[in-house]
Short mmCIF file of C-alpha atoms in Angstrom, two decimals:
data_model
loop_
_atom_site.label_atom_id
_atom_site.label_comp_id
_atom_site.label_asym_id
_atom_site.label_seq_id
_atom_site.Cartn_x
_atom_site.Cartn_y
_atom_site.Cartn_z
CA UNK A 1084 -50.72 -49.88 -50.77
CA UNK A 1085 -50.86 -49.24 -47.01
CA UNK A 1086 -48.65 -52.46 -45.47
CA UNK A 1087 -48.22 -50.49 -42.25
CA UNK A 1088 -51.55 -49.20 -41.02
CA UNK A 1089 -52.61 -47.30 -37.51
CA UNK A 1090 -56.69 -46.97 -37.16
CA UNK A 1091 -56.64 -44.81 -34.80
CA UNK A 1092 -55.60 -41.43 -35.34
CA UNK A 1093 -55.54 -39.92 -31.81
CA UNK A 1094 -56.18 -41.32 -28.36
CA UNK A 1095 -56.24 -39.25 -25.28
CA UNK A 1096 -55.08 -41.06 -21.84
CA UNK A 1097 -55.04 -39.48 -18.57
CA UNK A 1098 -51.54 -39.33 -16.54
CA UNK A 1099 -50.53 -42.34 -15.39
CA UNK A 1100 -52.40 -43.80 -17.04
CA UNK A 1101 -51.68 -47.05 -19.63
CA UNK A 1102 -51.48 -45.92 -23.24
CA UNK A 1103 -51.73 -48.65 -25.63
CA UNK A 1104 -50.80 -47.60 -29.74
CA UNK A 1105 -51.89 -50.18 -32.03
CA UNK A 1106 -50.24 -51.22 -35.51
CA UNK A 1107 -51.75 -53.98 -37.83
CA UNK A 1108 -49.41 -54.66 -41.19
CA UNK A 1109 -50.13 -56.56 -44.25
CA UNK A 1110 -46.70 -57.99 -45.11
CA UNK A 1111 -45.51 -61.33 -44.25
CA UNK A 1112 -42.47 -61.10 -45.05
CA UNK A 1113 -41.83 -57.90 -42.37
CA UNK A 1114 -39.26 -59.16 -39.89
CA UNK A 1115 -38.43 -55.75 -37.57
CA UNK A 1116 -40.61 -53.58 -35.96
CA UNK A 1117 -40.00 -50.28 -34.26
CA UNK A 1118 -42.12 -47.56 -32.82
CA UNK A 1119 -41.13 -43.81 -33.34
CA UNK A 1120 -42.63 -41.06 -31.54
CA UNK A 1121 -42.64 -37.39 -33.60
CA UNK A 1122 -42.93 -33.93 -32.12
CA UNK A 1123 -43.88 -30.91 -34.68
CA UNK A 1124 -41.27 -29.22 -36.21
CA UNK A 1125 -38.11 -32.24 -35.62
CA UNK A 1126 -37.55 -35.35 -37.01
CA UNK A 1127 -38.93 -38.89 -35.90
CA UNK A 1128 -37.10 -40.04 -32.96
CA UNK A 1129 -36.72 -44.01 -32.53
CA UNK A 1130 -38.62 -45.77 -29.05
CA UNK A 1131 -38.21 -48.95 -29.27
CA UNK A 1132 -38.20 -52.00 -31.45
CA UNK A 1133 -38.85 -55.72 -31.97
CA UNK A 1134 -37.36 -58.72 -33.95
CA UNK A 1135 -40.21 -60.89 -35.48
CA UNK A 1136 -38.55 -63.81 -33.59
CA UNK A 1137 -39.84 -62.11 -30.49
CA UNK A 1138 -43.45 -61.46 -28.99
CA UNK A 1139 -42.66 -58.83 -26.56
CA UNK A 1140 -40.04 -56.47 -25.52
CA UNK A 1141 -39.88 -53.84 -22.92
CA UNK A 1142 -37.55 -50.85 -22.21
CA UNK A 1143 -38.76 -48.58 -18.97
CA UNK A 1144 -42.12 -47.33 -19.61
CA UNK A 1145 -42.38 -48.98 -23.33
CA UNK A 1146 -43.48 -51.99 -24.24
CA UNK A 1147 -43.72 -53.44 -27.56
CA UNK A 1148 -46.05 -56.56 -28.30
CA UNK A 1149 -45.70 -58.92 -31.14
CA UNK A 1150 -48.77 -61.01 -32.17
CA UNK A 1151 -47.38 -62.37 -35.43
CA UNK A 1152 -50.32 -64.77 -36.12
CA UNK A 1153 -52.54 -61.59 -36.22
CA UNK A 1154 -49.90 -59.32 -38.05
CA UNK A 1155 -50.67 -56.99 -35.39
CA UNK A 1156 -48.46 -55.01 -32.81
CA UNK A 1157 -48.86 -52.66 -30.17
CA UNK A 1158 -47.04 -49.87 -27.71
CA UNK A 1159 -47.53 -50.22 -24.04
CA UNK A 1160 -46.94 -46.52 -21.78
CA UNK A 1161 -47.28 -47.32 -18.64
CA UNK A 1162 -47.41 -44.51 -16.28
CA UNK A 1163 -48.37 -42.37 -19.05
CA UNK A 1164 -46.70 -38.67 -18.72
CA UNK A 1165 -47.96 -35.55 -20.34
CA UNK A 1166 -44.47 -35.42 -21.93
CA UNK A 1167 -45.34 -38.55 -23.74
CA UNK A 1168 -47.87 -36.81 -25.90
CA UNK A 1169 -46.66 -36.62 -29.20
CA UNK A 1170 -47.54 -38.71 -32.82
CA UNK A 1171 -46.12 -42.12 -32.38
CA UNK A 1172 -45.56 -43.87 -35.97
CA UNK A 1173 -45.40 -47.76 -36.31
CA UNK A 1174 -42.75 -49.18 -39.08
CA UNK A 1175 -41.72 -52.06 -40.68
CA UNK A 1176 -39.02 -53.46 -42.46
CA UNK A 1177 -37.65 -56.59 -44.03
CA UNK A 1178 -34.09 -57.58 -43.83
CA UNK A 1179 -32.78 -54.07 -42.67
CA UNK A 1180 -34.47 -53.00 -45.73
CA UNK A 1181 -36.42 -49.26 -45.83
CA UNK A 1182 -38.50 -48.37 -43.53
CA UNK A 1183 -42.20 -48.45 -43.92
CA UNK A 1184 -44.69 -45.76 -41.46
CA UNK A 1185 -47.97 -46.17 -40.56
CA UNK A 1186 -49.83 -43.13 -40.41
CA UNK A 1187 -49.32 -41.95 -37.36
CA UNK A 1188 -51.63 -41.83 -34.03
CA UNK A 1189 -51.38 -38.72 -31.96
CA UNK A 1190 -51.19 -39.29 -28.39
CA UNK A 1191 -52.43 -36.49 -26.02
CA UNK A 1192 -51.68 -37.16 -22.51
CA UNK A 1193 -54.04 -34.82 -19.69
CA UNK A 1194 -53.35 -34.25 -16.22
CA UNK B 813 -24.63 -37.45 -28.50
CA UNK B 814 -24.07 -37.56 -32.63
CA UNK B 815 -26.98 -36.27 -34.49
CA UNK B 816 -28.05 -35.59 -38.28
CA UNK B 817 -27.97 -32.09 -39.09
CA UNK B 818 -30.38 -31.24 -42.02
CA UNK B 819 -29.92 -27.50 -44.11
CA UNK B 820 -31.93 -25.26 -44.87
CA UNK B 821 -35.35 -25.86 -41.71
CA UNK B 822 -37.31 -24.01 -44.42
CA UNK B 823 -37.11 -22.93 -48.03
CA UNK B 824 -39.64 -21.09 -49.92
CA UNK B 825 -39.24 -21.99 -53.83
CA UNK B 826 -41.40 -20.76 -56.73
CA UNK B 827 -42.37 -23.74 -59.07
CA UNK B 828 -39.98 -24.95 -61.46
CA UNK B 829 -36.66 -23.43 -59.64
CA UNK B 830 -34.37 -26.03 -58.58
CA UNK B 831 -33.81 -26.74 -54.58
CA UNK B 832 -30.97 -28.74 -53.05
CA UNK B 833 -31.25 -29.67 -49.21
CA UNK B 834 -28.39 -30.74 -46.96
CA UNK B 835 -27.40 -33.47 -44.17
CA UNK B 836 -24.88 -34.20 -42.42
CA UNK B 837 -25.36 -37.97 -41.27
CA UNK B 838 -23.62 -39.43 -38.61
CA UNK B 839 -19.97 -39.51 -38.94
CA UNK B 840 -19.50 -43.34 -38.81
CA UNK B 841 -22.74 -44.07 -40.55
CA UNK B 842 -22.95 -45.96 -43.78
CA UNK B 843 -26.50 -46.17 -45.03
CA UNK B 844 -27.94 -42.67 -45.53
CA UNK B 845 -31.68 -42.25 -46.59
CA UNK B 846 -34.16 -39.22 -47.70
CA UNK B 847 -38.11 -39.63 -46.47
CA UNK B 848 -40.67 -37.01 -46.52
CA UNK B 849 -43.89 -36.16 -45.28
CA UNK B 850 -46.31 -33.84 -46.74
CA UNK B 851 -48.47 -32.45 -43.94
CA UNK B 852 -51.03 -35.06 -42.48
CA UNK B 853 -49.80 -37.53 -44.04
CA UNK B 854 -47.11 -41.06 -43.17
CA UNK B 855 -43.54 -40.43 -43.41
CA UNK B 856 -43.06 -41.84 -47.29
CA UNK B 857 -39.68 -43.53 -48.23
CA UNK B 858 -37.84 -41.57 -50.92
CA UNK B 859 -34.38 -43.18 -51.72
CA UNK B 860 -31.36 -44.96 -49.99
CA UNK B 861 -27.82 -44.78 -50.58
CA UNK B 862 -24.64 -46.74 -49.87
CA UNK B 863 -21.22 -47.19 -50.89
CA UNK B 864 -21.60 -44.22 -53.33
CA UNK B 865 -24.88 -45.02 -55.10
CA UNK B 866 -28.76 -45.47 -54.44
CA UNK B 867 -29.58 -49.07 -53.16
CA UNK B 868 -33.31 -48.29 -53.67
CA UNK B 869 -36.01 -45.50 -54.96
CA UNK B 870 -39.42 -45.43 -54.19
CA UNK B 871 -42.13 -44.85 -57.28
CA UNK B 872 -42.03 -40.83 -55.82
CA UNK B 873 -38.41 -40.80 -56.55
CA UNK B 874 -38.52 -39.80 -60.23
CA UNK B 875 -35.88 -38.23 -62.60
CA UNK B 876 -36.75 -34.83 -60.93
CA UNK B 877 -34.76 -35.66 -58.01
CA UNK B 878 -31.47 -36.80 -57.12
CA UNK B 879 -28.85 -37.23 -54.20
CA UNK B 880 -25.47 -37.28 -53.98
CA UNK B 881 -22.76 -37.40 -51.44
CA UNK B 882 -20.28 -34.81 -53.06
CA UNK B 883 -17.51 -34.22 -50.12
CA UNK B 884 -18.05 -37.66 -47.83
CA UNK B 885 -20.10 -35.64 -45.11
CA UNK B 886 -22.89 -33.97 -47.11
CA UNK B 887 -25.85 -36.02 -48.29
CA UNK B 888 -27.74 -33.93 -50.61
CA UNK B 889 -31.53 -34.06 -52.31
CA UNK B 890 -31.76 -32.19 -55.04
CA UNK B 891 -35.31 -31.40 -56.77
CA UNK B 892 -34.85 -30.40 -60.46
CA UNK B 893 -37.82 -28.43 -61.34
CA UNK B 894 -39.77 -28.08 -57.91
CA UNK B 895 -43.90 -28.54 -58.24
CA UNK B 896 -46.53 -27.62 -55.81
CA UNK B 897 -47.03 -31.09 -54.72
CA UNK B 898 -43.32 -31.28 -53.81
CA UNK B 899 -44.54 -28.91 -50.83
CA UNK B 900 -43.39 -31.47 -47.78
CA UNK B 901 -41.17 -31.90 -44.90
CA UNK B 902 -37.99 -33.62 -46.01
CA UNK B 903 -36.06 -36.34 -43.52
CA UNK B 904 -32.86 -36.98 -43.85
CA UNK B 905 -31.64 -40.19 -42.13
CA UNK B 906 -28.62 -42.12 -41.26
CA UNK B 907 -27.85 -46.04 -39.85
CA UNK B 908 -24.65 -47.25 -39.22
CA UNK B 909 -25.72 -51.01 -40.63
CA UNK B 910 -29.10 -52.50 -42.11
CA UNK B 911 -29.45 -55.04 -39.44
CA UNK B 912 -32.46 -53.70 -37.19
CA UNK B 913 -33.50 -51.05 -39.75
CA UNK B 914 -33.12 -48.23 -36.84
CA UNK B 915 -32.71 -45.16 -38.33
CA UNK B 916 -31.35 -42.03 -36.60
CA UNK B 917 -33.59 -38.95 -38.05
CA UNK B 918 -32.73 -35.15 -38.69
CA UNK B 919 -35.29 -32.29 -38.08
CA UNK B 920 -36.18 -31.98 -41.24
CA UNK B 921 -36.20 -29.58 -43.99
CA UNK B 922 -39.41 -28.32 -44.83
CA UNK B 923 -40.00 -27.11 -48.48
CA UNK B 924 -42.46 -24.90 -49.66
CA UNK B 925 -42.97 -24.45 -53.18
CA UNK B 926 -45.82 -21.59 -54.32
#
């Protein structure tokens, strides 16, 4: 049952570059959304998120999108660095709930 | 800046011995959770706890494992009788409230069982 799902497995964006990470989810009833972005060998670290009451919400270089009608998000770099390249994982929860991952899309950023 | 601590980064365990992995949460953290991730794959949901006692368990979470918070810093997994498809990274995680569902992440504890 995948309610948080990334399509794209890897993307490779030149430096300085936009990056753009898409999410899609299933679930309705999802009302948080955060972006975490996972180097090998340590733990998820957390990027940014969003409240479903938003559409958009930006922190330096991030930005998240909200397009609730599509049950679809996505996570704007903008420049992109090559210290950005990493997995970045979508997830979703409802009501502070667990957290649910997508699957992961590893971003590879080249000089 | 406060972090989650996670014990042992590896273990190597031959199937059927028991293994018990360690975190430290953040001090002032309530809501403490175990996820894992078994290579290539998402980051799967394992269990919460609060006040003392799992809130939820996902379908993985079966009467092979359990947690416990034995000493009010330690949050421990414990696998009963490990099996090869237990072979995964193990996240321990920590949030000070449920509101925004922003969980701070250790660095994992990856388990190998032959």
């Amino acid at each position: 049952d995948q309610q948080v799902k990334q399509n794209s497995p890897s993307l490779s964006v030149q430096e300085g570059r936009i990056s753009i990470l898409n999410c899609d989810y299933t679930n309705s009833m999802f009302d948080y959304f955060l972006w975490y972005k996972k180097y090998p060998a340590e733990g998820p670290t957390f990027l940014i998120s969003i409240s479903s009451i938003k559409d958009k919400n930006e922190d330096g270089r991030f930005t998240v999108f909200l397009n609730k009608s599509a049950k679809h998000l996505s996570l704007h770099i903008v420049p992109s660095q090559p210290g950005d390249s990493a997995v970045y994982f979508c997830a979703a929860s409802r009501q502070g709930d667990k957290l649910i991952f997508g699957t992961g899309t590893r971003l590879q950023v080249f000089p | 800046e406060p972090e989650v601590t996670q014990t042992p980064s590896h273990q190597v365990t031959q199937m059927g011995q028991e293994v018990i992995l360690r975190c430290v949460p953040i001090s002032n953290h309530l809501y403490f959770y175990w996820y894992r991730q078994i290579l290539g794959q998402k980051v799967e949901f394992l269990v919460s706890f609060y006040n003392n006692e799992i809130s939820e368990k996902s379908e993985i979470f079966d009467d092979q494992f359990s947690v416990e918070r034995p000493d009010g810093s330690n949050f421990t997994l414990k696998i009963r009788s490990t099996k090869l498809e237990d072979s995964a990274m193990y996240f321990c995680a920590s949030n000070v409230d449920r509101g925004t569902g922003e969980l701070f992440f250790g660095e994992g504890s990856r388990l190998t069982v032959l």
